[in-house]
Tab-separated table of C-alpha atoms in Angstrom:
chain	number	residue	atom	x	y	z
W	44	MET	CA	113.529	46.451	114.256
W	45	SER	CA	115.902	48.498	112.178
W	46	GLN	CA	114.948	51.239	109.788
W	47	MET	CA	116.053	49.193	106.836
W	48	THR	CA	113.491	46.485	107.523
W	49	VAL	CA	110.733	49.004	108.238
W	50	SER	CA	111.334	50.839	104.976
W	51	ALA	CA	111.499	47.539	103.108
W	52	ARG	CA	108.117	46.428	104.484
W	53	LEU	CA	106.378	49.786	103.984
W	54	GLY	CA	107.985	50.710	100.701
W	55	ARG	CA	110.401	53.507	100.001
W	56	GLY	CA	107.928	56.386	99.872
W	57	ALA	CA	105.873	55.459	102.928
W	58	VAL	CA	106.545	56.958	106.337
W	59	ALA	CA	105.868	54.920	109.425
W	60	ALA	CA	103.750	56.463	112.181
W	61	PRO	CA	105.538	56.922	115.500
W	62	ARG	CA	105.049	53.935	117.715
W	63	PRO	CA	104.738	54.258	121.432
W	64	LEU	CA	107.696	52.871	123.375
W	65	VAL	CA	107.524	51.291	126.759
W	66	ASP	CA	109.949	52.456	129.418
W	67	ALA	CA	110.961	49.264	131.203
W	68	ARG	CA	112.116	51.009	134.383
W	69	ALA	CA	109.089	53.204	134.976
W	70	GLY	CA	106.496	51.067	133.315
W	71	ARG	CA	105.054	54.014	131.315
W	72	ARG	CA	104.603	54.499	127.680
W	73	THR	CA	106.658	57.169	125.901
W	74	ARG	CA	106.240	58.641	122.445
W	75	VAL	CA	108.779	59.897	119.916
W	76	GLN	CA	108.353	63.661	119.287
W	77	ASP	CA	109.489	65.732	116.325
W	78	ALA	CA	112.413	67.979	117.316
W	79	ALA	CA	111.309	70.919	115.130
W	80	PRO	CA	109.420	73.603	117.103
W	81	VAL	CA	105.901	74.354	116.023
W	82	THR	CA	106.087	78.153	116.659
W	83	GLY	CA	107.660	80.597	114.169
W	84	HIS	CA	111.120	82.134	114.357
W	85	THR	CA	110.065	85.722	113.745
W	86	GLY	CA	111.216	87.032	117.122
W	87	PHE	CA	114.648	85.495	116.722
W	88	LEU	CA	114.929	86.794	113.160
W	89	VAL	CA	113.956	90.319	114.263
W	90	LEU	CA	116.543	90.179	117.049
W	91	CYS	CA	119.284	89.031	114.634
W	92	LEU	CA	118.314	91.727	112.141
W	93	ALA	CA	118.404	94.400	114.861
W	94	ILE	CA	121.866	93.240	115.978
W	95	VAL	CA	123.194	93.309	112.405
W	96	LEU	CA	121.738	96.784	111.754
W	97	ALA	CA	123.132	98.122	115.041
W	98	THR	CA	126.556	96.700	114.167
W	99	PHE	CA	126.535	98.274	110.697
W	100	THR	CA	125.432	101.612	112.155
W	101	ALA	CA	128.185	101.517	114.779
W	102	VAL	CA	130.827	100.672	112.161
W	103	LEU	CA	129.584	103.495	109.922
W	104	LEU	CA	129.701	106.013	112.777
W	105	LEU	CA	133.157	104.887	113.882
W	106	ASN	CA	134.552	105.109	110.353
W	107	THR	CA	133.010	108.559	109.869
W	108	HIS	CA	134.515	109.782	113.150
W	109	ARG	CA	137.894	108.302	112.233
W	110	ALA	CA	137.851	109.954	108.797
W	111	GLU	CA	136.965	113.299	110.388
W	112	GLY	CA	139.860	112.908	112.812
W	113	SER	CA	142.156	112.152	109.891
W	114	TYR	CA	141.143	115.386	108.136
W	115	VAL	CA	141.669	117.385	111.336
W	116	LEU	CA	145.084	115.785	111.810
W	117	SER	CA	146.017	116.636	108.218
W	118	ARG	CA	145.021	120.295	108.705
W	119	LEU	CA	146.980	120.463	111.961
W	120	ASN	CA	150.064	118.995	110.271
W	121	VAL	CA	149.872	121.674	107.562
W	122	GLN	CA	149.492	124.371	110.223
W	123	GLN	CA	152.435	122.929	112.193
W	124	THR	CA	154.607	123.034	109.069
W	125	GLU	CA	153.661	126.672	108.420
W	126	LEU	CA	154.410	127.621	112.029
W	127	HIS	CA	157.749	125.815	111.906
W	128	ASP	CA	158.690	127.705	108.732
W	129	THR	CA	157.730	130.994	110.396
W	130	LYS	CA	159.790	130.095	113.471
W	131	VAL	CA	162.870	129.280	111.377
W	132	THR	CA	162.503	132.538	109.441
W	133	LEU	CA	162.156	134.587	112.631
W	134	GLU	CA	165.141	132.859	114.241
W	135	ALA	CA	167.256	133.660	111.163
W	136	GLN	CA	166.167	137.300	111.254
W	137	LEU	CA	166.935	137.498	114.983
W	138	ALA	CA	170.387	135.969	114.504
W	139	GLU	CA	171.095	138.488	111.753
W	140	LEU	CA	169.973	141.414	113.924
W	141	GLU	CA	171.996	140.156	116.916
W	142	SER	CA	175.217	139.819	114.912
W	143	SER	CA	178.088	142.157	115.806
W	144	GLU	CA	178.177	143.591	112.273
W	145	SER	CA	174.508	144.499	112.436
W	146	LEU	CA	174.825	146.018	115.914
W	147	ALA	CA	177.890	148.070	114.841
W	148	ALA	CA	176.065	149.348	111.752
W	149	GLU	CA	173.037	150.312	113.848
W	150	ALA	CA	175.295	152.105	116.366
W	151	ARG	CA	176.956	154.077	113.553
W	152	ARG	CA	173.536	154.994	112.181
W	153	LEU	CA	172.601	156.365	115.607
W	154	LYS	CA	175.939	158.325	115.757
W	155	MET	CA	177.189	156.294	118.705
W	156	VAL	CA	180.904	155.985	119.516
W	157	PRO	CA	182.669	153.345	121.621
W	158	SER	CA	183.491	154.069	125.245
W	159	THR	CA	187.149	154.429	126.282
W	160	SER	CA	186.568	153.744	129.956
W	161	THR	CA	183.965	151.804	131.879
W	162	ALA	CA	182.443	151.868	135.305
W	163	THR	CA	180.337	149.154	136.926
W	164	ILE	CA	177.969	149.089	139.868
W	165	ARG	CA	178.128	146.200	142.312
W	166	LEU	CA	174.498	145.355	143.076
W	167	SER	CA	175.143	143.692	146.419
W	168	ASP	CA	176.373	146.865	148.149
W	169	GLY	CA	175.815	149.565	145.492
W	170	SER	CA	179.483	150.504	145.200
W	171	LEU	CA	181.040	151.878	141.976
W	172	THR	CA	184.033	150.166	140.400
W	173	GLY	CA	186.099	151.935	137.714
W	174	VAL	CA	185.902	155.470	136.380
W	175	ALA	CA	183.592	156.563	133.602
W	176	SER	CA	184.790	159.431	131.449
W	177	LYS	CA	183.342	161.482	128.652
W	178	VAL	CA	183.799	160.008	125.192
W	179	ASP	CA	185.523	162.044	122.509
W	180	GLY	CA	183.371	161.850	119.382
W	181	SER	CA	186.339	162.092	117.015
W	182	ARG	CA	187.727	158.642	117.839
W	183	THR	CA	186.133	155.567	116.271
W	184	LEU	CA	186.465	151.878	117.025
W	185	ASN	CA	186.801	149.330	114.230
W	186	VAL	CA	185.924	145.714	114.951
W	187	ASP	CA	187.955	143.157	113.031
W	188	LEU	CA	186.363	139.944	114.277
W	189	PRO	CA	186.896	137.497	111.410
W	190	ALA	CA	190.678	137.869	111.280
W	191	THR	CA	191.841	138.422	114.868
W	192	GLY	CA	188.757	138.805	117.043
W	193	VAL	CA	190.349	141.866	118.689
W	194	ALA	CA	188.965	145.412	118.621
W	195	THR	CA	191.399	148.126	117.467
W	196	GLU	CA	191.192	151.918	117.801
W	197	ASP	CA	191.624	154.256	114.845
W	198	GLU	CA	192.630	157.890	115.471
């Protein structure tokens, strides 16, 4: 019997009671059961709620940690820029102090005069090469590097 004929016989609002069915193979009677469980879903709902809350908490903590890392990175970038500027300034000052003009001016300030003869020591055997002589303080040495790159003596 189809559902259409059952509803037509009973009327539209009436619900038919479950009828026992006979299992032809086993010879037993079976009944139709409602698929909806009788017990409540509170445990499942609590579990789902706990999972959602744990997920939101984890996302909040991760975002907070990431934002903190971003602020630290920003501060470190500012510090790196300041250190780079200091390095460039110090390198410029060092280059200026190492220049031949600066060294010559500092030597004149210290009343130094250029040497006319040189002597060297060979480190391997300790022997002396060349002859060192006393420097006459009246002679000066002018360095003309930009034009010729050759040192000349003035008397």
